Coordinates of N, CA and C in Angstrom, one line a residue:
M1 N 99.3 78.7 120.0 CA 99.9 79.6 119.7 C 99.4 81.3 119.6
T2 N 99.4 82.2 119.8 CA 99.0 83.0 120.2 C 98.8 84.2 119.4
N3 N 97.5 85.5 119.8 CA 97.1 85.8 118.0 C 98.6 87.0 117.9
V4 N 98.9 87.4 118.7 CA 100.4 88.0 117.5 C 101.3 86.7 116.7
A5 N 101.2 85.7 117.1 CA 101.6 84.6 116.1 C 101.0 84.7 114.7
F6 N 99.5 84.4 115.1 CA 98.9 84.4 114.0 C 98.5 85.3 113.4
I7 N 99.1 86.9 113.4 CA 99.1 88.3 113.2 C 100.1 88.1 111.9
A8 N 101.8 88.1 112.6 CA 102.8 87.0 111.9 C 103.0 86.5 110.2
L9 N 102.4 85.8 111.0 CA 101.5 84.4 109.8 C 100.7 85.4 109.1
A10 N 99.7 85.5 109.5 CA 98.8 86.3 108.0 C 99.1 87.3 107.4
C11 N 100.5 87.9 107.8 CA 100.7 89.0 107.1 C 102.6 88.0 106.3
G12 N 102.8 87.4 106.9 CA 104.1 86.8 106.0 C 103.2 86.2 104.8
L13 N 101.8 85.7 104.8 CA 101.6 84.7 104.2 C 100.7 86.2 102.8
I14 N 100.5 86.9 102.9 CA 99.7 88.3 102.5 C 100.8 89.1 101.4
I15 N 101.7 88.7 102.2 CA 103.3 89.9 101.4 C 103.4 88.7 101.0
G16 N 104.1 87.3 101.2 CA 104.6 86.7 100.5 C 103.8 85.9 99.0
L17 N 102.5 85.8 99.1 CA 101.6 85.4 98.0 C 101.7 86.6 97.2
G18 N 101.5 87.3 97.5 CA 101.2 88.6 96.6 C 102.4 88.6 95.5
A19 N 103.5 88.6 96.6 CA 105.1 88.5 96.0 C 104.6 88.0 94.4
I20 N 104.5 86.3 94.9 CA 104.7 85.3 94.3 C 104.4 86.3 92.8
G21 N 102.5 86.3 93.2 CA 101.5 86.3 92.1 C 102.2 87.9 91.4
A22 N 102.1 88.9 91.4 CA 103.5 89.5 91.2 C 104.2 89.1 90.2
C23 N 105.0 88.7 90.7 CA 106.4 88.1 89.9 C 106.5 87.5 88.7
I24 N 105.3 86.6 89.3 CA 104.7 85.3 87.6 C 104.3 86.5 87.2
G25 N 103.0 87.3 87.2 CA 102.4 88.2 86.4 C 102.9 89.3 85.5
I26 N 104.3 89.7 86.2 CA 104.7 90.3 85.2 C 106.0 89.3 84.7
G27 N 106.4 88.5 84.8 CA 107.0 87.9 84.0 C 106.6 87.2 82.3
V28 N 104.8 86.7 82.9 CA 104.3 86.0 81.7 C 104.1 87.4 80.8
M29 N 103.9 88.6 81.6 CA 103.1 89.9 80.7 C 104.6 90.0 79.9
G30 N 105.8 90.2 80.2 CA 106.6 90.4 79.6 C 107.3 89.8 78.9
G31 N 107.2 88.2 78.9 CA 107.3 87.2 78.1 C 105.8 87.4 77.1
K32 N 105.5 87.7 77.0 CA 103.8 88.0 75.8 C 104.5 89.0 75.3
Y33 N 104.7 90.0 76.2 CA 105.0 91.5 75.2 C 106.3 91.4 74.1
I34 N 107.6 90.2 74.2 CA 108.5 89.8 73.6 C 108.3 89.4 72.5
E35 N 107.1 88.6 72.7 CA 106.3 87.6 71.8 C 105.9 88.5 70.8
A36 N 105.1 89.3 70.9 CA 104.2 90.2 70.1 C 105.0 91.1 69.4
S37 N 106.0 91.8 70.5 CA 107.0 92.4 69.5 C 107.8 92.3 68.4
A38 N 108.1 90.5 68.8 CA 108.8 90.5 67.6 C 108.2 90.2 66.3
R39 N 106.6 89.3 66.7 CA 105.9 88.6 65.3 C 104.8 90.5 64.5
Q40 N 105.1 91.7 65.0 CA 104.7 92.9 65.0 C 106.1 94.5 65.1
P41 N 106.9 93.6 64.8 CA 107.6 94.9 65.5 C 107.0 96.9 65.2
E42 N 106.6 97.1 64.0 CA 105.5 98.5 64.3 C 104.5 98.9 65.3
L43 N 104.5 97.9 66.1 CA 103.6 97.8 67.2 C 104.3 98.1 68.4
M44 N 105.7 97.6 68.4 CA 106.1 98.2 69.7 C 106.2 98.4 71.1
N45 N 106.1 100.3 70.1 CA 106.0 101.6 70.7 C 104.5 101.2 71.9
T46 N 103.4 101.0 71.5 CA 102.1 101.4 71.5 C 101.8 100.0 72.5
L47 N 102.6 98.6 72.0 CA 102.3 97.7 73.5 C 103.6 98.0 74.2
Q48 N 104.6 98.5 74.4 CA 105.3 98.8 75.9 C 105.0 99.8 76.7
T49 N 104.3 100.7 75.7 CA 103.2 101.7 76.6 C 102.1 100.7 77.7
K50 N 101.4 100.1 77.0 CA 100.9 99.1 78.0 C 101.0 98.0 78.6
M51 N 102.1 98.1 77.9 CA 103.0 96.9 78.9 C 103.3 97.8 80.5
F52 N 104.3 98.6 80.3 CA 104.1 99.3 81.7 C 103.4 99.6 82.6
L53 N 102.1 100.3 81.8 CA 100.9 101.1 82.8 C 100.9 99.4 83.5
L54 N 100.6 98.4 82.6 CA 99.8 97.3 83.6 C 100.7 96.4 84.6
A55 N 101.9 96.7 84.3 CA 102.7 96.5 85.2 C 103.2 97.2 86.5
G56 N 102.7 98.0 86.1 CA 102.6 99.5 87.2 C 101.5 99.0 87.7
L57 N 100.5 98.4 87.5 CA 99.5 98.0 88.1 C 99.1 97.4 89.1
I58 N 100.1 96.0 88.8 CA 100.3 94.6 88.8 C 101.0 95.0 90.0
D59 N 101.9 96.3 90.1 CA 102.7 96.3 91.4 C 102.4 97.0 92.5
A60 N 101.4 97.9 91.5 CA 100.7 98.8 93.1 C 99.8 97.4 93.6
A61 N 99.2 96.9 93.0 CA 98.3 95.5 93.5 C 98.7 94.6 95.0
F62 N 100.3 94.4 94.5 CA 100.9 94.1 95.3 C 101.3 95.1 96.6
L63 N 102.0 96.2 96.7 CA 102.0 97.2 97.2 C 100.8 97.3 98.3
I64 N 99.6 96.9 98.1 CA 98.2 97.5 98.1 C 97.9 96.3 99.6
G65 N 98.9 94.9 99.5 CA 98.4 93.6 100.3 C 99.4 94.2 101.2
V66 N 100.6 94.7 100.9 CA 101.6 95.2 101.7 C 101.4 96.0 103.1
G67 N 100.5 97.0 102.1 CA 99.9 98.0 103.5 C 98.7 97.3 104.0
I68 N 98.5 96.8 103.4 CA 97.1 96.1 104.7 C 97.9 94.7 105.9
A69 N 98.7 94.8 105.5 CA 99.5 93.2 106.3 C 100.0 94.4 107.2
M70 N 100.4 95.7 106.6 CA 101.2 96.1 107.9 C 100.0 96.8 108.7
M71 N 99.1 97.0 108.2 CA 97.9 97.7 108.9 C 97.7 96.0 110.2
F72 N 97.6 95.6 110.1 CA 97.4 94.0 110.6 C 98.2 94.0 111.7
A73 N 99.5 94.0 111.3 CA 100.8 93.5 111.9 C 101.0 94.6 113.1
F74 N 100.2 96.3 112.8 CA 101.2 97.1 113.5 C 99.7 98.0 114.3
A75 N 98.8 97.5 114.3 CA 97.2 97.7 114.6 C 97.2 97.2 116.5
A76 N 96.7 98.5 117.2 CA 96.5 98.3 118.2 C 95.7 97.0 119.2
P77 N 94.9 96.9 118.9 CA 93.8 95.5 118.8 C 94.5 94.5 119.5
A78 N 95.7 94.1 118.1 CA 96.9 92.6 118.1 C 97.4 93.1 119.8
F79 N 97.5 94.0 120.0 CA 98.3 93.6 121.4 C 98.0 94.4 122.3
G80 N 96.9 94.3 122.7 CA 96.0 94.6 123.9 C 95.6 95.7 124.3
G81 N 96.0 97.1 123.3 CA 96.1 98.2 123.9 C 95.7 99.5 122.9

């Protein structure tokens, strides 16, 4: 396999595993939010604010991984130039 093939494989793994982790994290967090708001409905607004803040941070971590993968994919040394 060539260097370009290894770079493509690495980029796929970075993006794929990052997406799986972000989806699982947001899913678990959403489930816990529903449980907490069912137990204490008076805290729903406070918990909702914190949940959306954390969802943005989880998504930002995934997008940073996508940016790093794109940096690897389009780097000039990988293509000999």
